[in-house]
XYZ file of C-alpha atoms in Angstrom:
678
model
C -8.916 -31.599 24.989
C -8.691 -28.724 22.490
C -9.670 -29.378 18.902
C -6.675 -30.164 16.672
C -5.689 -27.272 14.446
C -5.695 -27.652 10.671
C -3.265 -26.511 8.011
C -4.019 -23.272 6.198
C -5.321 -23.579 2.640
C -5.643 -20.993 -0.165
C -9.463 -21.106 0.177
C -9.239 -19.769 3.720
C -8.989 -16.369 2.043
C -12.774 -16.519 1.587
C -13.328 -16.639 5.370
C -11.298 -13.622 6.476
C -12.700 -10.211 7.362
C -10.934 -6.867 6.996
C -11.659 -3.562 8.714
C -10.426 -0.021 8.094
C -11.064 3.737 8.309
C -12.108 4.339 11.942
C -14.028 7.575 12.603
C -14.808 8.627 16.186
C -18.192 10.075 17.128
C -17.690 13.607 18.555
C -20.068 13.034 21.488
C -20.203 9.335 22.376
C -16.733 8.387 21.056
C -18.267 5.348 19.332
C -16.192 4.257 16.360
C -17.590 3.944 12.846
C -15.480 1.697 10.626
C -15.522 -0.184 7.336
C -16.145 -3.928 7.420
C -14.982 -5.839 4.343
C -15.563 -9.452 3.323
C -15.615 -11.554 0.179
C -18.783 -12.274 -1.793
C -17.735 -15.606 -3.278
C -20.749 -15.853 -5.602
C -19.926 -12.506 -7.211
C -16.161 -13.066 -6.967
C -15.826 -9.619 -5.427
C -15.470 -7.773 -2.135
C -18.341 -6.126 -0.303
C -18.110 -3.425 2.348
C -20.494 -1.724 4.721
C -20.114 0.563 7.722
C -20.474 -0.574 11.302
C -20.293 1.213 14.653
C -18.674 -0.185 17.802
C -18.990 1.486 21.203
C -15.853 2.822 22.875
C -15.971 -0.048 25.401
C -16.373 -2.670 22.678
C -19.625 -3.983 24.151
C -21.914 -3.197 21.201
C -21.193 -3.499 17.484
C -23.875 -3.009 14.834
C -24.289 -2.284 11.127
C -25.038 1.309 10.195
C -25.321 1.127 6.385
C -26.738 -1.554 4.122
C -24.850 -0.993 0.877
C -22.363 -3.476 -0.565
C -19.782 -0.820 -1.497
C -19.913 1.653 1.402
C -16.676 3.089 2.810
C -14.816 6.212 4.084
C -17.102 7.038 7.058
C -16.864 10.477 8.679
C -19.096 11.847 11.457
C -20.566 15.337 11.219
C -19.326 17.775 13.913
C -22.583 17.366 15.885
C -22.635 13.582 15.449
C -26.167 13.534 13.993
C -25.077 12.439 10.521
C -22.444 10.169 9.051
C -20.972 10.992 5.674
C -19.665 8.099 3.587
C -18.906 7.111 0.012
C -21.022 4.554 -1.826
C -20.419 2.950 -5.204
C -23.516 1.926 -7.161
C -25.079 2.597 -10.567
C -24.548 6.335 -9.966
C -20.790 5.915 -9.553
C -18.900 6.789 -6.369
C -20.931 9.470 -4.610
C -21.162 11.096 -1.208
C -24.042 9.899 0.953
C -25.354 11.052 4.339
C -26.787 8.669 6.922
C -29.254 10.124 9.433
C -28.411 8.071 12.515
C -31.583 8.788 14.536
C -33.901 7.974 11.621
C -31.894 5.067 10.250
C -31.996 6.463 6.712
C -29.389 7.389 4.119
C -29.583 9.656 1.086
C -27.256 10.562 -1.781
C -25.901 14.110 -1.537
C -23.686 14.520 -4.635
C -24.095 13.689 -8.313
C -20.557 14.324 -9.519
C -20.127 13.172 -13.126
C -16.905 11.342 -12.358
C -17.511 10.501 -8.741
C -16.141 11.761 -5.435
C -12.604 10.857 -4.357
C -12.452 12.313 -0.827
C -14.501 14.614 1.396
C -14.313 16.535 4.688
C -16.936 18.238 6.861
C -16.817 21.985 7.540
C -16.313 22.874 11.242
C -19.964 23.919 11.646
C -21.327 20.969 9.659
C -23.211 23.123 7.165
C -21.059 22.166 4.175
C -18.756 19.443 2.923
C -15.706 19.937 0.729
C -14.920 17.159 -1.722
C -12.641 16.406 -4.652
C -13.775 15.191 -8.050
C -12.134 14.910 -11.446
C -13.283 17.249 -14.199
C -12.037 18.710 -17.487
C -12.105 22.402 -18.364
C -14.811 21.748 -20.957
C -16.988 19.936 -18.419
C -16.444 22.717 -15.905
C -18.365 25.004 -18.275
C -21.363 22.675 -17.976
C -21.622 21.947 -21.692
C -21.784 18.148 -21.633
C -23.910 15.603 -19.792
C -22.321 12.372 -18.591
C -23.934 10.472 -21.470
C -22.664 13.012 -24.022
C -19.159 12.713 -22.584
C -19.150 8.917 -22.972
C -20.516 9.149 -26.507
C -17.984 11.771 -27.555
C -15.017 9.897 -26.105
C -16.012 6.690 -27.889
C -15.772 8.399 -31.298
C -12.286 9.841 -31.208
C -8.733 8.823 -30.476
C -6.990 9.832 -27.306
C -4.089 12.216 -27.708
C -1.375 12.987 -25.184
C 1.263 15.642 -24.729
C 2.171 14.856 -21.120
C 5.476 13.109 -20.406
C 3.758 10.470 -18.250
C 0.155 10.102 -19.446
C -0.643 6.946 -17.447
C -0.741 5.776 -13.840
C -1.026 2.466 -12.023
C -4.562 1.944 -10.755
C -6.193 4.508 -13.043
C -4.771 3.703 -16.494
C -4.299 6.216 -19.298
C -4.978 9.825 -18.452
C -8.354 11.100 -19.667
C -7.558 14.824 -19.636
C -9.277 15.487 -16.304
C -7.860 16.982 -13.119
C -9.024 16.509 -9.539
C -10.579 19.762 -8.332
C -12.076 21.008 -5.083
C -15.828 21.532 -4.593
C -18.113 22.604 -1.750
C -21.620 21.199 -1.314
C -24.213 22.649 1.068
C -25.596 19.877 3.278
C -29.168 21.217 3.403
C -29.706 22.442 -0.156
C -27.225 20.274 -2.057
C -25.942 23.371 -3.879
C -22.440 22.790 -5.318
C -19.679 25.390 -5.806
C -16.422 24.642 -7.622
C -13.550 26.175 -5.648
C -10.489 25.422 -7.815
C -9.763 25.024 -11.509
C -6.720 24.645 -13.695
C -4.136 22.132 -14.902
C -3.291 20.685 -11.503
C -4.721 18.116 -9.093
C -6.108 18.765 -5.629
C -5.923 16.176 -2.837
C -6.468 15.822 0.931
C -8.660 18.889 1.627
C -8.712 20.162 5.237
C -10.800 23.045 6.610
C -9.188 25.729 8.731
C -10.599 25.885 12.258
C -12.817 28.911 11.561
C -14.164 27.413 8.335
C -13.077 30.361 6.235
C -10.533 28.510 4.090
C -9.558 25.074 2.858
C -6.020 23.705 2.720
C -4.983 21.015 0.255
C -1.999 19.406 -1.448
C -1.179 20.011 -5.107
C 1.649 19.908 -7.607
C 0.807 23.269 -9.160
C 3.650 24.416 -11.401
C 3.475 28.039 -12.562
C 6.661 28.065 -14.652
C 5.717 26.830 -18.178
C 9.309 25.700 -18.765
C 9.027 23.093 -15.989
C 7.463 19.666 -16.555
C 5.105 18.710 -13.684
C 5.483 15.014 -14.544
C 9.219 15.198 -13.854
C 8.935 17.112 -10.595
C 8.529 15.162 -7.368
C 7.656 18.093 -5.122
C 4.111 18.729 -3.904
C 3.057 21.855 -2.046
C 0.442 22.978 0.407
C -2.096 25.602 -0.703
C -5.163 27.275 0.731
C -8.236 28.756 -0.925
C -11.227 30.668 0.399
C -14.257 28.519 1.217
C -16.056 30.629 -1.390
C -13.343 30.043 -4.032
C -10.916 32.502 -5.550
C -7.140 32.920 -5.682
C -4.909 30.206 -4.273
C -2.350 30.938 -1.559
C 0.848 28.858 -1.632
C 1.931 27.937 1.906
C 5.110 25.930 1.275
C 8.107 26.747 -0.906
C 8.354 23.920 -3.485
C 11.188 22.235 -1.566
C 9.374 19.100 -0.358
C 7.227 16.229 -1.488
C 4.464 16.413 1.119
C 2.349 13.321 1.737
C 0.193 14.357 4.744
C -0.396 17.445 6.916
C -2.445 18.779 9.821
C -3.007 22.038 11.722
C -1.925 22.677 15.315
C -4.722 23.179 17.897
C -4.382 26.987 17.725
C -4.127 26.987 13.923
C -0.782 28.779 13.860
C 1.374 25.882 12.686
C 1.077 23.055 10.187
C 2.826 19.707 10.648
C 3.941 17.901 7.518
C 5.039 14.376 6.738
C 7.363 14.966 3.820
C 10.718 14.289 2.201
C 13.164 16.480 0.304
C 13.849 13.821 -2.381
C 17.598 14.162 -1.819
C 17.919 10.422 -2.442
C 14.939 10.037 -4.779
C 12.689 7.111 -3.922
C 15.193 6.051 -1.241
C 14.622 9.096 0.965
C 13.078 8.495 4.385
C 10.172 10.721 5.424
C 10.458 13.182 8.294
C 8.285 15.524 10.331
C 8.410 19.195 9.277
C 6.528 22.241 10.493
C 5.653 25.466 8.699
C 3.730 28.563 9.859
C 0.146 28.496 8.639
C 0.794 31.897 7.088
C 3.443 30.313 4.855
C 7.193 30.027 4.622
C 10.038 27.534 4.492
C 9.291 24.248 6.294
C 11.616 23.371 9.168
C 12.773 19.746 9.495
C 12.671 18.037 12.851
C 15.576 15.773 13.762
C 16.471 12.886 11.455
C 15.724 9.427 12.833
C 16.137 5.844 11.665
C 12.355 5.538 11.907
C 10.577 5.924 8.574
C 7.580 8.176 9.291
C 4.444 6.434 7.997
C 3.636 2.763 7.472
C 5.604 1.005 4.718
C 4.987 -2.639 5.632
C 3.962 -4.922 2.760
C 1.316 -7.519 3.549
C -1.480 -9.285 1.662
C -3.860 -9.179 4.655
C -4.306 -5.419 4.942
C -7.158 -3.770 3.127
C -6.273 -0.667 1.125
C -6.379 2.084 3.721
C -5.621 5.799 3.698
C -2.385 6.464 5.590
C -3.172 8.843 8.471
C -1.381 12.142 8.728
C 0.379 13.697 11.720
C -1.719 14.601 14.746
C -0.713 17.407 17.097
C -0.771 16.843 20.848
C -3.049 19.204 22.759
C -0.165 21.453 23.794
C 0.984 21.844 20.188
C 4.620 20.970 20.970
C 4.662 17.361 19.786
C 3.133 15.301 17.012
C 1.775 11.755 16.898
C 2.382 9.736 13.733
C 2.958 6.182 12.589
C 6.532 4.999 12.189
C 8.115 2.021 10.426
C 11.127 0.566 12.220
C 12.880 -2.817 12.277
C 9.947 -5.037 11.358
C 7.296 -3.086 13.243
C 4.920 -0.185 12.641
C 4.057 1.629 15.856
C 2.393 4.852 16.910
C 5.111 7.329 17.936
C 5.270 10.697 19.627
C 7.709 13.021 17.827
C 9.128 16.089 19.536
C 11.843 18.560 18.550
C 15.130 17.782 20.282
C 14.042 14.389 21.609
C 14.118 10.821 20.347
C 10.760 9.506 19.073
C 8.773 7.784 21.815
C 6.714 4.662 21.020
C 3.148 5.037 22.286
C 2.137 1.494 21.338
C 3.963 -1.676 22.339
C 4.445 -5.265 21.175
C 5.237 -6.843 17.815
C 2.599 -5.332 15.556
C 1.698 -3.492 12.403
C -0.408 -0.404 13.154
C -1.655 1.074 9.912
C -4.344 3.574 10.928
C -5.090 5.616 14.046
C -7.355 8.369 15.294
C -7.920 10.105 18.637
C -10.986 10.727 20.787
C -12.073 14.342 21.221
C -11.068 14.403 24.898
C -7.566 13.122 23.977
C -8.047 10.199 26.397
C -7.821 7.359 23.884
C -6.176 6.452 20.630
C -8.121 4.093 18.406
C -5.701 2.070 16.285
C -6.019 -0.544 13.575
C -3.403 -3.151 14.313
C -2.456 -6.620 13.151
C 0.038 -9.140 14.479
C 1.203 -12.689 13.765
C -2.178 -14.148 14.736
C -4.431 -12.658 12.100
C -5.817 -9.717 10.163
C -6.190 -6.230 11.631
C -8.602 -5.345 14.443
C -9.550 -2.176 16.305
C -7.892 -1.462 19.656
C -8.343 1.305 22.229
C -5.129 2.649 23.776
C -5.504 4.582 27.026
C -3.224 7.642 26.910
C -2.991 7.837 30.719
C -2.625 4.251 31.891
C -1.279 2.619 28.759
C -4.023 -0.002 29.066
C -5.134 -1.584 25.798
C -8.624 -2.871 25.000
C -9.519 -4.901 21.914
C -12.729 -3.541 20.367
C -13.276 -6.012 17.514
C -12.472 -9.699 17.039
C -13.780 -10.529 13.595
C -11.048 -13.038 12.756
C -10.445 -14.547 16.183
C -12.645 -17.645 15.775
C -11.295 -18.458 12.305
C -7.691 -18.048 13.441
C -8.158 -20.374 16.418
C -8.827 -23.250 13.994
C -5.626 -22.751 12.025
C -2.150 -24.140 12.623
C -0.245 -20.877 12.232
C 3.498 -20.897 11.634
C 4.978 -18.266 13.930
C 7.855 -16.312 12.322
C 11.150 -16.616 14.191
C 13.246 -13.456 14.013
C 16.982 -13.475 13.480
C 19.724 -11.022 12.527
C 22.909 -11.662 10.613
C 25.914 -9.740 9.334
C 26.199 -9.678 5.550
C 29.482 -9.959 3.679
C 29.132 -6.235 2.857
C 28.948 -5.328 6.533
C 25.184 -4.719 6.587
C 23.236 -5.842 9.644
C 20.178 -7.615 8.190
C 16.915 -8.588 9.886
C 14.957 -11.630 8.745
C 12.373 -14.199 9.767
C 12.020 -17.947 9.338
C 8.699 -19.827 9.250
C 8.860 -23.555 10.004
C 6.296 -25.771 8.231
C 3.645 -26.692 10.867
C 3.375 -30.287 9.595
C 7.115 -30.957 9.536
C 7.971 -33.790 11.961
C 10.833 -33.445 14.397
C 14.051 -34.297 12.628
C 12.463 -33.758 9.219
C 13.900 -31.658 6.408
C 11.898 -29.103 4.452
C 12.618 -27.311 1.165
C 13.338 -23.604 1.621
C 11.634 -20.756 -0.239
C 13.252 -17.317 -0.150
C 10.491 -14.685 -0.544
C 11.609 -11.186 -1.640
C 9.534 -8.069 -1.022
C 8.758 -5.344 -3.546
C 9.696 -1.713 -3.436
C 12.574 -2.037 -2.766
C 11.775 0.808 -0.363
C 9.322 -1.081 1.826
C 9.568 -3.557 4.682
C 8.515 -7.058 5.664
C 7.200 -7.674 9.188
C 6.392 -10.798 11.219
C 2.645 -10.242 10.924
C 0.067 -12.666 9.557
C 0.321 -13.187 5.798
C -2.054 -15.546 4.033
C 0.421 -15.988 1.188
C 3.308 -16.965 3.453
C 1.155 -19.119 5.723
C -0.119 -21.168 2.773
C 3.496 -21.715 1.720
C 4.435 -22.928 5.189
C 1.348 -25.141 5.413
C 2.259 -26.663 2.036
C 5.515 -27.906 3.544
C 8.035 -25.134 2.853
C 10.382 -23.383 5.214
C 9.746 -19.719 4.390
C 12.569 -17.202 4.638
C 11.962 -13.468 4.273
C 14.316 -10.602 5.052
C 14.714 -6.844 4.681
C 17.809 -6.334 2.483
C 19.455 -2.986 1.760
C 16.962 -0.563 0.247
C 14.309 -1.462 2.831
C 12.812 1.320 4.931
C 12.976 1.257 8.727
C 16.734 0.819 9.171
C 18.009 4.351 8.654
C 18.668 6.649 5.722
C 21.991 5.121 4.649
C 20.463 1.654 4.458
C 17.396 2.848 2.524
C 19.366 4.654 -0.180
C 22.194 2.121 -0.496
C 20.538 0.072 -3.258
C 20.099 3.048 -5.592
C 22.476 2.906 -8.514
C 23.580 -0.551 -7.354
C 20.838 -2.915 -8.517
C 22.116 -6.485 -8.518
C 24.989 -5.518 -6.225
C 24.638 -5.200 -2.477
C 20.938 -6.066 -2.512
C 21.693 -9.330 -4.330
C 24.534 -10.180 -1.948
C 22.334 -9.477 1.100
C 19.783 -12.001 -0.157
C 22.373 -14.681 -0.899
C 23.901 -14.089 2.529
C 20.412 -14.513 4.027
C 20.116 -17.997 2.522
C 23.563 -18.912 3.862
C 22.683 -17.584 7.321
C 19.404 -19.522 7.364
C 21.105 -22.766 6.310
C 23.631 -22.337 9.087
C 21.066 -21.477 11.752
C 18.060 -23.729 11.041
C 18.730 -27.474 10.898
C 15.348 -28.387 9.387
C 16.189 -26.891 5.955
C 17.156 -29.205 3.103
C 20.055 -27.372 1.348
C 19.447 -29.339 -1.846
C 15.887 -28.042 -2.289
C 15.867 -24.257 -2.547
C 13.267 -22.027 -4.173
C 13.015 -18.266 -4.681
C 10.042 -16.015 -5.388
C 8.899 -12.417 -5.209
C 6.692 -9.743 -6.719
C 7.432 -6.375 -8.344
C 11.009 -5.533 -7.255
C 10.954 -9.019 -5.724
C 10.031 -10.436 -9.140
C 12.850 -8.469 -10.752
C 15.289 -9.741 -8.124
C 14.024 -13.305 -8.576
C 14.770 -13.041 -12.300
C 18.198 -11.598 -11.531
C 19.102 -14.247 -8.961
C 18.308 -17.254 -11.149
C 20.180 -15.683 -14.059
C 23.292 -15.127 -11.931
C 23.586 -18.432 -10.032
C 22.142 -21.933 -10.107
C 21.662 -22.660 -6.418
C 17.831 -22.560 -6.675
C 15.829 -25.471 -8.062
C 12.583 -23.526 -8.658
C 11.473 -19.910 -9.036
C 8.233 -17.913 -9.102
C 8.410 -14.441 -10.675
C 5.368 -12.227 -10.072
C 4.694 -8.744 -11.525
C 8.317 -8.614 -12.597
C 10.793 -6.490 -14.541
C 13.034 -8.276 -17.026
C 14.262 -5.570 -19.419
C 15.196 -2.078 -18.196
C 15.309 -0.709 -21.752
C 11.642 -1.444 -22.478
C 10.539 -0.800 -18.884
C 11.820 2.799 -19.108
C 9.205 3.850 -21.656
C 6.268 1.620 -20.737
C 5.960 1.857 -16.940
C 4.202 4.778 -15.258
C 7.362 5.214 -13.157
C 9.799 3.998 -15.811
C 11.757 7.234 -16.037
C 12.331 7.934 -12.328
C 12.631 4.301 -11.266
C 15.140 3.275 -13.931
C 17.253 6.389 -13.482
C 17.157 5.972 -9.696
C 17.565 2.226 -9.183
C 19.866 1.447 -12.114
C 21.293 4.910 -12.749
C 20.748 5.599 -16.424
C 18.517 6.021 -19.477
C 18.342 4.137 -22.818
C 20.203 6.715 -24.933
C 23.110 7.582 -22.641
C 23.588 4.406 -20.567
C 22.198 1.712 -22.858
C 25.040 -0.630 -21.943
C 24.354 -0.239 -18.222
C 20.636 -0.919 -18.630
C 21.397 -4.022 -20.690
C 23.992 -5.181 -18.166
C 21.417 -4.948 -15.357
C 18.557 -6.601 -17.309
C 17.865 -10.256 -16.401
C 16.685 -10.805 -19.988
C 20.275 -10.611 -21.265
C 21.240 -13.573 -19.084
C 18.243 -15.780 -19.885
C 20.508 -18.461 -21.365
C 22.131 -18.934 -17.943
C 18.835 -19.780 -16.183
C 18.587 -23.375 -14.980
C 15.686 -23.179 -12.522
C 12.123 -23.838 -13.753
C 10.286 -20.478 -13.667
C 6.597 -19.781 -13.052
C 5.735 -16.257 -14.299
C 2.542 -14.518 -13.072
C 1.339 -11.069 -14.154
C -1.765 -8.859 -14.275
C -2.684 -7.746 -17.786
C -3.591 -4.190 -16.689
C -0.401 -3.590 -14.724
C 0.898 -0.074 -15.441
C 3.657 -0.227 -12.812
C 5.456 -3.280 -14.192
C 3.742 -3.702 -17.577
C 2.785 -7.236 -18.610
C 5.217 -6.997 -21.526
C 7.999 -7.524 -18.989
C 6.585 -10.979 -18.231
C 6.035 -11.663 -21.933
C 9.648 -10.841 -22.805
C 10.996 -12.998 -19.986
C 8.724 -15.910 -20.907
C 9.527 -15.685 -24.629
C 13.270 -15.690 -24.026
C 13.124 -18.648 -21.645
C 10.801 -20.594 -23.930
C 12.931 -19.937 -27.015
C 15.944 -21.226 -25.089
C 14.123 -24.424 -24.165
C 13.844 -23.618 -20.450
C 11.118 -24.961 -18.157
C 8.672 -22.102 -17.722
C 4.976 -21.296 -17.496
C 3.229 -17.927 -17.944
C -0.072 -17.049 -16.271
C -1.706 -13.730 -17.234
C -4.622 -12.421 -15.171
C -7.152 -10.398 -17.247
C -8.313 -7.031 -15.928
C -5.772 -7.155 -13.102
C -3.351 -4.419 -12.068
C -0.099 -4.410 -10.105
C -1.775 -5.212 -6.783
C -3.904 -8.141 -7.915
C -2.235 -10.613 -5.534
C -3.164 -8.384 -2.572
C -6.527 -6.923 -3.575
C -7.484 -8.428 -6.934
C -10.327 -10.806 -7.736
C -10.609 -13.317 -4.875
C -10.609 -16.271 -7.283
C -7.366 -15.039 -8.864
C -5.738 -14.744 -5.463
C -6.776 -18.252 -4.458
C -5.802 -19.742 -7.820
C -2.414 -18.020 -7.735
C -1.618 -19.629 -4.368
C -2.558 -23.042 -5.745
C -0.401 -22.466 -8.806
C 2.598 -21.418 -6.709
C 2.276 -24.412 -4.399
C 1.855 -26.765 -7.351
C 4.898 -25.373 -9.160
C 7.118 -25.507 -6.102
C 5.725 -28.916 -5.172
C 6.608 -30.321 -8.561
C 10.144 -28.951 -8.660
C 11.062 -29.061 -4.975
C 9.112 -32.211 -4.073
C 7.619 -30.767 -0.898
C 6.820 -33.414 1.679
C 3.531 -31.842 2.829
C 0.474 -30.882 0.767
C 1.118 -29.090 -2.528
C -2.170 -27.250 -2.785
C -4.042 -29.270 -5.425
C -3.959 -26.490 -8.007
C -5.797 -26.521 -11.325
C -2.655 -27.500 -13.222
C -0.057 -29.426 -11.279
C 1.581 -30.976 -14.320
């Protein structure tokens, strides 16, 4: 008989593996990729690079560092470029495959962000941050640190901070070229703009890149959403603008003959609620032409705590240059699609899955995709372009998953009172006996322009294993259901989005007989934390709440968040000096006296997206009013700490959530045994 499966616990996080960034060898088609795991002793993640053969039969380590990532084969396949973080910062290294050695190539003062091989393999272009003063070579790294420690930081930018990087240090990301043999470095761009995603032209004479380079001094770059495509000579010199400042471009690629460039971009007509589309522009420059609009959101916008941070792949031209392959987010799935002018997008991949990276073999025979499903974290798969056959290349999490009693999400649709057609999923507690009743927890995703999917989530599985029926849905504002649906929450916060979520609870209670209607909880992070605060301040149907990385006060959020201006004006529809009443009306803080549910508040102290002051204000108001509440602040943690922060914080947070819900909803299964259950 098979071994009995066990319930999932927060500590199972320590046993998962994550992989990312596949790079295909130009000759053998073997796949280099990043393998990531947790070093529990150091309370950190460690990564190295492995190589698996195209048939999946052999898989071996290639590098021996603990912070190696971003592999990229040289055009001849003799070397592998990669980034390594050590005492020298984040630098570009080259591994000599035949000799089994690796050596550091760059010594950039502020590290290397991204790199790309030249077509002949003689040089590598990379981006690195630098100030104009440093560009003149006047200061060593040590002198820079010493100087900066002795003076205050001054700012004149409208938005001098950013989530993940903190307060701006006066440096811009510029483009450099390094010779592989000599190590000689040439700076190719300079100025008050940032360079990202460099790509060589096929003949190696020029480099293309994305930048928000604003030439009109009367315009404020921080208030402009558009980003253009530029090229520069491989020797440096004047920049050539390819696009016409009409789009916010996120990714691009050249056609096989080099005459056309495909873009994944949006025109920002509906601000953050605009769905991305495929555009093309002549490589000589001009106005980009939009392909047909589709309900599919181009790119992957699924939120999940089991995906490692991975670079979203750009569009990839088919060999004939008439169609483009790209990822697409649609109705709870992320698939690889073929886009073609005048035709509906065609799904290349099949099944319920979340594909978040892909690349193609040189002979165009196979796609290599990183995909995850309801059974575990992402793995590498080979998709045969001709037969459609699929081969799994890696199985790092298979053995661990076979031990676990996984709650499989059950999909359902319902019609909201506003007429929206809403997709959701229900997870039944694995330990719930037949005929038993479980407390329900409504989990709300962030964004709001993102999407939930029925793929494996450690957070949601630990909730289900702790005895909760878990409900999650994609309310209005979510991507993957068409443009009207995506934009419909803008200027209507607390309106249709709120009603969709309340309708979801009603639909679940009607459909699933194992839910106890007297024991309801609600939780979410970011926009989900904001909506959690709003819900419990507007009705009393929930007996417990968990608010993570939240917003509580639109007035203070406007000036303290790195996206406070655009997000407040877009989601609520106003600013503090012209629509103060509206911002107050839509702030949960104003309704704190109406809250009845006990509230657990969790926040990272270095969060620049939803600053920790939002949690402090919410906690202070609730505490002053005598409400049941608890605040947990996580030092050194940013907005994404629950998905990629310190492993111990992630495990502890799951215990704390289960303990809080267990206390106030009296879950019948395990409650997690957190550090503070009282």
